[in-house]
């Protein structure tokens, strides 16, 4: 889906240790850019700085390898825009 | 377009209208309900019962009307009374004017002292209730029985049934007694008046 | 009929009997003179048939609970008098908007405000039509005897279910508190109408679908048809809308599902109207005085008739014109300062004189007052 | 119906999408970052965890931003008049005791205009779960003071600071008779899942007060920053119940306890009424 | 006028400005779209002049507090929209019964029920007359511009004080939320009426005394005249009564203190009516569309005029007949499904055609819709 | 105005006659033995003891037997609509803070239909003295259940016993924010004088719950005997606060505490608002 | 006043010790028989059995000399029918 | 009784009608209020401003009309627009049909990509606000200034006064800057278009 934030991962850098094997699976999260209202909650609350805001303030998954699937971002997203691909 | 109807119209004759009146605690509504029920059980006449209340629902009514007719009863309240029972002086003073000429006036002589007419049936219902039936509360039932006897509008059996079906538990005997007294005293009175 | 049990019934009890006959299973209310016996009767009777009675914290909550029960599938009712009806106004509007069948009994007493709790009046007649804010179309029926109270309450439920709408039954203190020996209808004797349920699949279901007769099938909660019921203006699915092209049809539906079928709603009792030159027009307890007066005056040789409105709203303009077609004059008699008389004036052609007779001192009009009024009219 | 036995063991994050009403478009009407959405997902997870079928649940709400929630969730729902939802909900529950009734309400809806229905639902201990989203303000109408707006705080109707005092909805509910009373915040989203789950499972009236952010009005008028700042503020001010009990009144100034504040076994209204019906139908 | 400050004022703010000019010192209210700015304005402005603003727990409490303040001697007001007005109905009836001066602003939105909070409507017009139960006589005024909102709110206060009665001001969403550059009246420019106070001794004082104009002097609490103010029907002293001979005069007073003086209450704006063959009849925001349409059609040479009702209730039957005397037809334009048109039909002689133009989709009637309607009428 | 300084030292029993409204005939509409009259005389004595002038006092009431009281007392009075008196009273007090406002209400009036105004008057801590005559029933309308009718008790709307639970008005008032809360009974008439006096003197919202007898309905339907029997029952069940604190929950079953249950210093609504007015008018 | 219960004191017996000198003053209490509704409260609550009911159930001051002016009867009279002549 | 008015009636010419439209957060109501106030301060013309709202009061309006006239303004909303400002594609699509033939169309080219006409004034208000004025919030003020310059209906001084009297503390400089940009860019555009 072209509205998924994962399509926009231009800044994603590899290299750090992560739990997910991206060669065999999807990114850690799915972000519905149509529903996202750029409230900044996920970006601010993620303990692992996984996200960075795009031009519109919506999150892009900048550091997918950091994601510990801690749930914080998706349980706090008020717009049901984040789901995990693993949990 | 202005006619005079005076003298041309008459109050309807197919209705028997009675009013039971007294002060709040004397059970006039209950009495009229019992009477209406007794008639309903007896035969196929139509009966309507109405009353007036004090403020909100509290405080008993001081009057209750019963209208009886073979035909459909249109107006639910009394128009001109065929029978008036008054248990207090106040109610006698207030409602006597509503009695038809030749209508039956029944008065509780225990509490009434001044009479606007001498054509009345007087019985001391309250005194009878206290002294003979054992409780002031059944004065209304004595009065009902007297009305039944004086008018013949309802049988003793029907009245007894109706009274007992409404009587609180434990008061059956007093009520039966009251009915007895009412019929007996009224019969005496009737005999006397001829 | 001959073998039926004859029972002495009070007007307010008659509401309970009629309602239960019609299928009442839920009553929520708040006591108020002179309607309280309706609640008390329901408190006694409903548990016996597995129904539910609840005394709510106030009248607002009462009608709210009734709506909740109705959308949950139970036939539901409340009963009150003027002050309580005034408090129900907002949620009554909600019932109009959400097309929720229910019955409200208003046993009228003297107003305005707390007024005359134990005295008779017919001064809430216009309120039954125009009380709630906004546009909607009210159905109101008004019996005048105890027997009619049973049948009109049944009719009220049938209309509510048929048209998916609240129906008001206007009684008055005299009727509510008077008793009469009546026989009750046997089961099956009077037809009972139940709301139409959806037959489509839940996926196809539209809660406020436009149908040929404009009434949408109505499921109960928990039956697999999930929808949102809202007092905001909504589209056919029930979703809120701000779009003119969705608002207008909803408003049209609310009005025309009733107005276009008003012939099914109108009901009138006509006595001696065939050759009447002058007609009494009245409703509720006053109709009984009018029938009595008619009877009295007929016996004196005057061609007088009586029309009793059993349906008050929607006002039977056409039927009234028809019934009064041969009359020279009508006398509209009410226990208020002039309410339904405005409708009569509007409905009748200008060549029929409209006279008014009103009483607003807490007492019922007497047959003789009606008779005397005729002196001006005949 | 024992819901406990239906409890699910695992739950996917995408479960929130399974409970959205088909045809009703997201995104919601809510402002970006509004806590109402956070509460909505917590409710979904709680219902899902309990294994309730969609048809078993009826949602009721009043009027307010928070009360818009039933528009989005695929349950039968009554979006009612302002303040009255608990009275409607009482009708639903009493008519069909087998349904689970969840009431969504705001601080204005439940405690201002709806205060009476609130205390009476508590008193009856009727088995309804009320989720009161307390954002200390009237969001929907644009920022007027509510019964939970603190003294001195600003709103469009308290332009010089609020002269009134505020309710504590939890104390009020308990005093009125509620048998389950809990408080949490939108920051504590995971705790919220559990609490709502417990509330729904509890037989009797349950109140869950969720402290939420209306940064658009309350936050702006009181210079509290954006949604994130307000969430962090809740984090700082919320104290777990157990800990709060050990703190002095002074230490608790500006803070509030979260967790299940009160729970007791108490007969439930519909149950008691049913026993009356059984008695009347059975004997007599 | 030339030197006055020109200010941009929103309709809802204009209510605040007019009210304060008229002497408002007490506002109690509950927020509701689209009236909230009235409350917000009062919250801001009243403390500046030592007045009092309170946000009550609901609309029922709001009008109750307003009545409490009014009997205590302050000029008092509340503001709301349909749902809130519906909730005020019971206590509004109390104000009628107790003859308490106060002003209620209803900024109308779409109904019924919660309806269309941000959309325009005029569907509470009949409710303003018939909402509360019982008999009483409502006064309702309706401005159509921001400047008129200031003056009509002042007039509402004057009428309330003059007649000791609640007065409703009907606005609509378009008017409430539109802004216009206006100049405010100078102090003294518009006459302000204050309730008449008793001059007799407290011993002689009768709270609801029958006076020549039927309005009883009204003291404030704490001024030495002690009496009980009750919503139960009462005698001239204020004591409750159940007596017909005391009830009837009270009811008569409530009605006739207003109806007998309705000439003082009626107000109408007439544009180009002198030779009009067809007239638009309207009120509120629609009147502005009607004036515009009149202007447009006049330029095309048609004899069309516009009547704007500034007093809605009591309905100006006679004045309307007079004003429309030369008309062949009228077009009644409203934002509802037909409300005031029934009154017009009742009031006008049968030889004047009454056409109706209604819109009920949340939008205001446009001048072109009115112009087009004339194609059927001209 | 410090009412304390006006306190009278001695009081004649006939003072009760000085405060009757001229022209309004006694006897009252109340049933023989109804507690409402006992409360009325206690109020008179309290007002008289405080040395308040008749013009300083405004009495408000709703609808009910109890609410008829202002008809008889020679104060300016608002006999309002059912349940709303505290909202009217709020208007009076806020408009004229110099007046003493006494609100008379019943258990139905204050706690059923009027519950919302009740809790909000408590919350605002507005200086009104509410005297709630609790007879556990709707007297005026003929004996229907009220929010203080105990579970299981009989009334005309609970013919098979009450399925609901009852409020404790004092706990509710306290939780809602009232700064003075007391309970007494019509049996404890002399204590009532003192308590009402304290309540009126207290600055802030004060509630005095007076347990009273409606033998006509509540007594009759629950076989509690006549007025005298009910008064004696109150005597037996009432426990002075201090003593009650030493009693266990079991010991308190069927009993209730009387006395001043709660009193605290708390800013009063009109005072706080006045300071806002002063601030706005003064500076800024 | 003929409605005063003190006018009806046929049963009053002298002889017991009492606090009031009835030769020089009025009886201990004044009872307004018009207002009294015969509720029985004063009669039942008086600790000194000062009252007895008359035929209508209204109190008559049967034992005036017993009265200690304890206030109980008049503070409990719901109909403002009792006042003290001394207090 | 059925006439055709087509062709016979004309929309009034004494009104100048403009609409500012965009999405919720773009401050279109505020802009129109400022504009109306600026005119009120400048001269004696009459001005009426209206708008439409989202649900309840929340969610900004997407359009706001300002009507200006020497005469009494009857109808408060626009009938046929003399000027339309559209800050989004959606609003352009929705309201373009309401523009008079020959009316002025002003478009925020930062957000609009498809044009129904080539007769329009295009300026990237949002971009200008972000990049030149320092905050996206003042895009509406830049647009206002551009309107003032393009129509001459209000002076720079009056507009500046009106803007500053409504500007939150601390935003004065940004707003002044925005006015400058708006006038300057519009002047350039005007010059270019001739
Ligand atoms: C009877 C009535 N009065 C007022 C309103 C207006 N109104 C709508 S929502 C609301 C307040 C909502 O506040 P809250 O319950 O706290 O919800 P929030 O928007 O903050 O979530 C008000 C006053 C209404 N719709 N109905
Ligand atoms: C809006 C409204 N609903 C109902 C009533 C009827 N009503 C009058 S008094 C009353 C109850 C009174 O009970 P309570 O307050 O306990 O007073 P009590 O008579 O017991 O002293 C009710 C329900 C009314 N007058 N107005
Ligand atoms: S799951 Fe946790 S770590 Fe992963 S992105 Fe979300 S908040 Fe960050
Ligand atoms: S929390 Fe949700 S809505 Fe907010 S920025 Fe992140 S994805 Fe977008
Ligand atoms: S106004 Fe406040 S409560 Fe409403 S959606 Fe926006 S943030 Fe949420
Ligand atoms: S009904 Fe009850 S409360 Fe009312 S006066 Fe009689 S005893 Fe008192
Ligand atoms: S004052 Fe005391 S002792 Fe004397 S009569 Fe009264 S109750 Fe008895
Ligand atoms: S207490 Fe009062 S009313 Fe009752 S019996 Fe004694 S004197 Fe009479
Ligand atoms: Mg809120
Ligand atoms: Mg009570």
PDB file of C-alpha atoms in Angstrom, chain G residues 20-71:
ATOM      1  CA  UNK G  20     -45.618  25.910  89.406  1.00  0.00           C
ATOM      2  CA  UNK G  21     -47.833  27.928  91.561  1.00  0.00           C
ATOM      3  CA  UNK G  22     -51.120  27.734  89.760  1.00  0.00           C
ATOM      4  CA  UNK G  23     -52.824  30.037  92.159  1.00  0.00           C
ATOM      5  CA  UNK G  24     -50.667  32.872  90.899  1.00  0.00           C
ATOM      6  CA  UNK G  25     -50.101  31.937  87.312  1.00  0.00           C
ATOM      7  CA  UNK G  26     -51.449  30.162  84.294  1.00  0.00           C
ATOM      8  CA  UNK G  27     -51.119  26.425  83.641  1.00  0.00           C
ATOM      9  CA  UNK G  28     -47.726  25.122  82.527  1.00  0.00           C
ATOM     10  CA  UNK G  29     -48.630  24.938  78.841  1.00  0.00           C
ATOM     11  CA  UNK G  30     -50.969  26.426  76.337  1.00  0.00           C
ATOM     12  CA  UNK G  31     -52.481  23.980  73.855  1.00  0.00           C
ATOM     13  CA  UNK G  32     -54.056  25.206  70.659  1.00  0.00           C
ATOM     14  CA  UNK G  33     -56.824  22.696  70.120  1.00  0.00           C
ATOM     15  CA  UNK G  34     -57.625  24.114  66.684  1.00  0.00           C
ATOM     16  CA  UNK G  35     -54.178  23.361  65.389  1.00  0.00           C
ATOM     17  CA  UNK G  36     -53.662  20.110  67.246  1.00  0.00           C
ATOM     18  CA  UNK G  37     -54.233  17.086  65.029  1.00  0.00           C
ATOM     19  CA  UNK G  38     -54.258  14.505  67.790  1.00  0.00           C
ATOM     20  CA  UNK G  39     -51.065  12.815  66.682  1.00  0.00           C
ATOM     21  CA  UNK G  40     -50.396  11.563  70.191  1.00  0.00           C
ATOM     22  CA  UNK G  41     -46.740  12.548  70.172  1.00  0.00           C
ATOM     23  CA  UNK G  42     -46.863  14.879  73.153  1.00  0.00           C
ATOM     24  CA  UNK G  43     -48.909  12.426  75.123  1.00  0.00           C
ATOM     25  CA  UNK G  44     -46.543   9.547  74.400  1.00  0.00           C
ATOM     26  CA  UNK G  45     -43.309  11.451  74.773  1.00  0.00           C
ATOM     27  CA  UNK G  46     -43.970  13.400  77.958  1.00  0.00           C
ATOM     28  CA  UNK G  47     -41.793  11.736  80.593  1.00  0.00           C
ATOM     29  CA  UNK G  48     -44.099  12.919  83.368  1.00  0.00           C
ATOM     30  CA  UNK G  49     -47.402  11.732  81.963  1.00  0.00           C
ATOM     31  CA  UNK G  50     -48.776  15.222  82.101  1.00  0.00           C
ATOM     32  CA  UNK G  51     -51.255  14.629  79.313  1.00  0.00           C
ATOM     33  CA  UNK G  52     -54.206  12.454  78.724  1.00  0.00           C
ATOM     34  CA  UNK G  53     -56.096  12.209  75.477  1.00  0.00           C
ATOM     35  CA  UNK G  54     -59.568  13.631  75.227  1.00  0.00           C
ATOM     36  CA  UNK G  55     -62.351  11.987  73.268  1.00  0.00           C
ATOM     37  CA  UNK G  56     -60.809  13.157  69.957  1.00  0.00           C
ATOM     38  CA  UNK G  57     -57.337  12.027  70.943  1.00  0.00           C
ATOM     39  CA  UNK G  58     -56.133  15.542  71.627  1.00  0.00           C
ATOM     40  CA  UNK G  59     -54.099  16.157  74.744  1.00  0.00           C
ATOM     41  CA  UNK G  60     -55.535  17.607  77.862  1.00  0.00           C
ATOM     42  CA  UNK G  61     -53.283  18.653  80.660  1.00  0.00           C
ATOM     43  CA  UNK G  62     -54.266  16.046  83.138  1.00  0.00           C
ATOM     44  CA  UNK G  63     -51.426  16.439  85.587  1.00  0.00           C
ATOM     45  CA  UNK G  64     -50.143  19.986  85.303  1.00  0.00           C
ATOM     46  CA  UNK G  65     -48.265  19.738  88.533  1.00  0.00           C
ATOM     47  CA  UNK G  66     -46.018  17.039  87.051  1.00  0.00           C
ATOM     48  CA  UNK G  67     -44.723  19.262  84.326  1.00  0.00           C
ATOM     49  CA  UNK G  68     -41.021  20.018  84.614  1.00  0.00           C
ATOM     50  CA  UNK G  69     -40.970  22.299  81.573  1.00  0.00           C
ATOM     51  CA  UNK G  70     -38.579  19.833  80.018  1.00  0.00           C
ATOM     52  CA  UNK G  71     -39.456  21.150  76.488  1.00  0.00           C
TER      53      UNK G  71
END
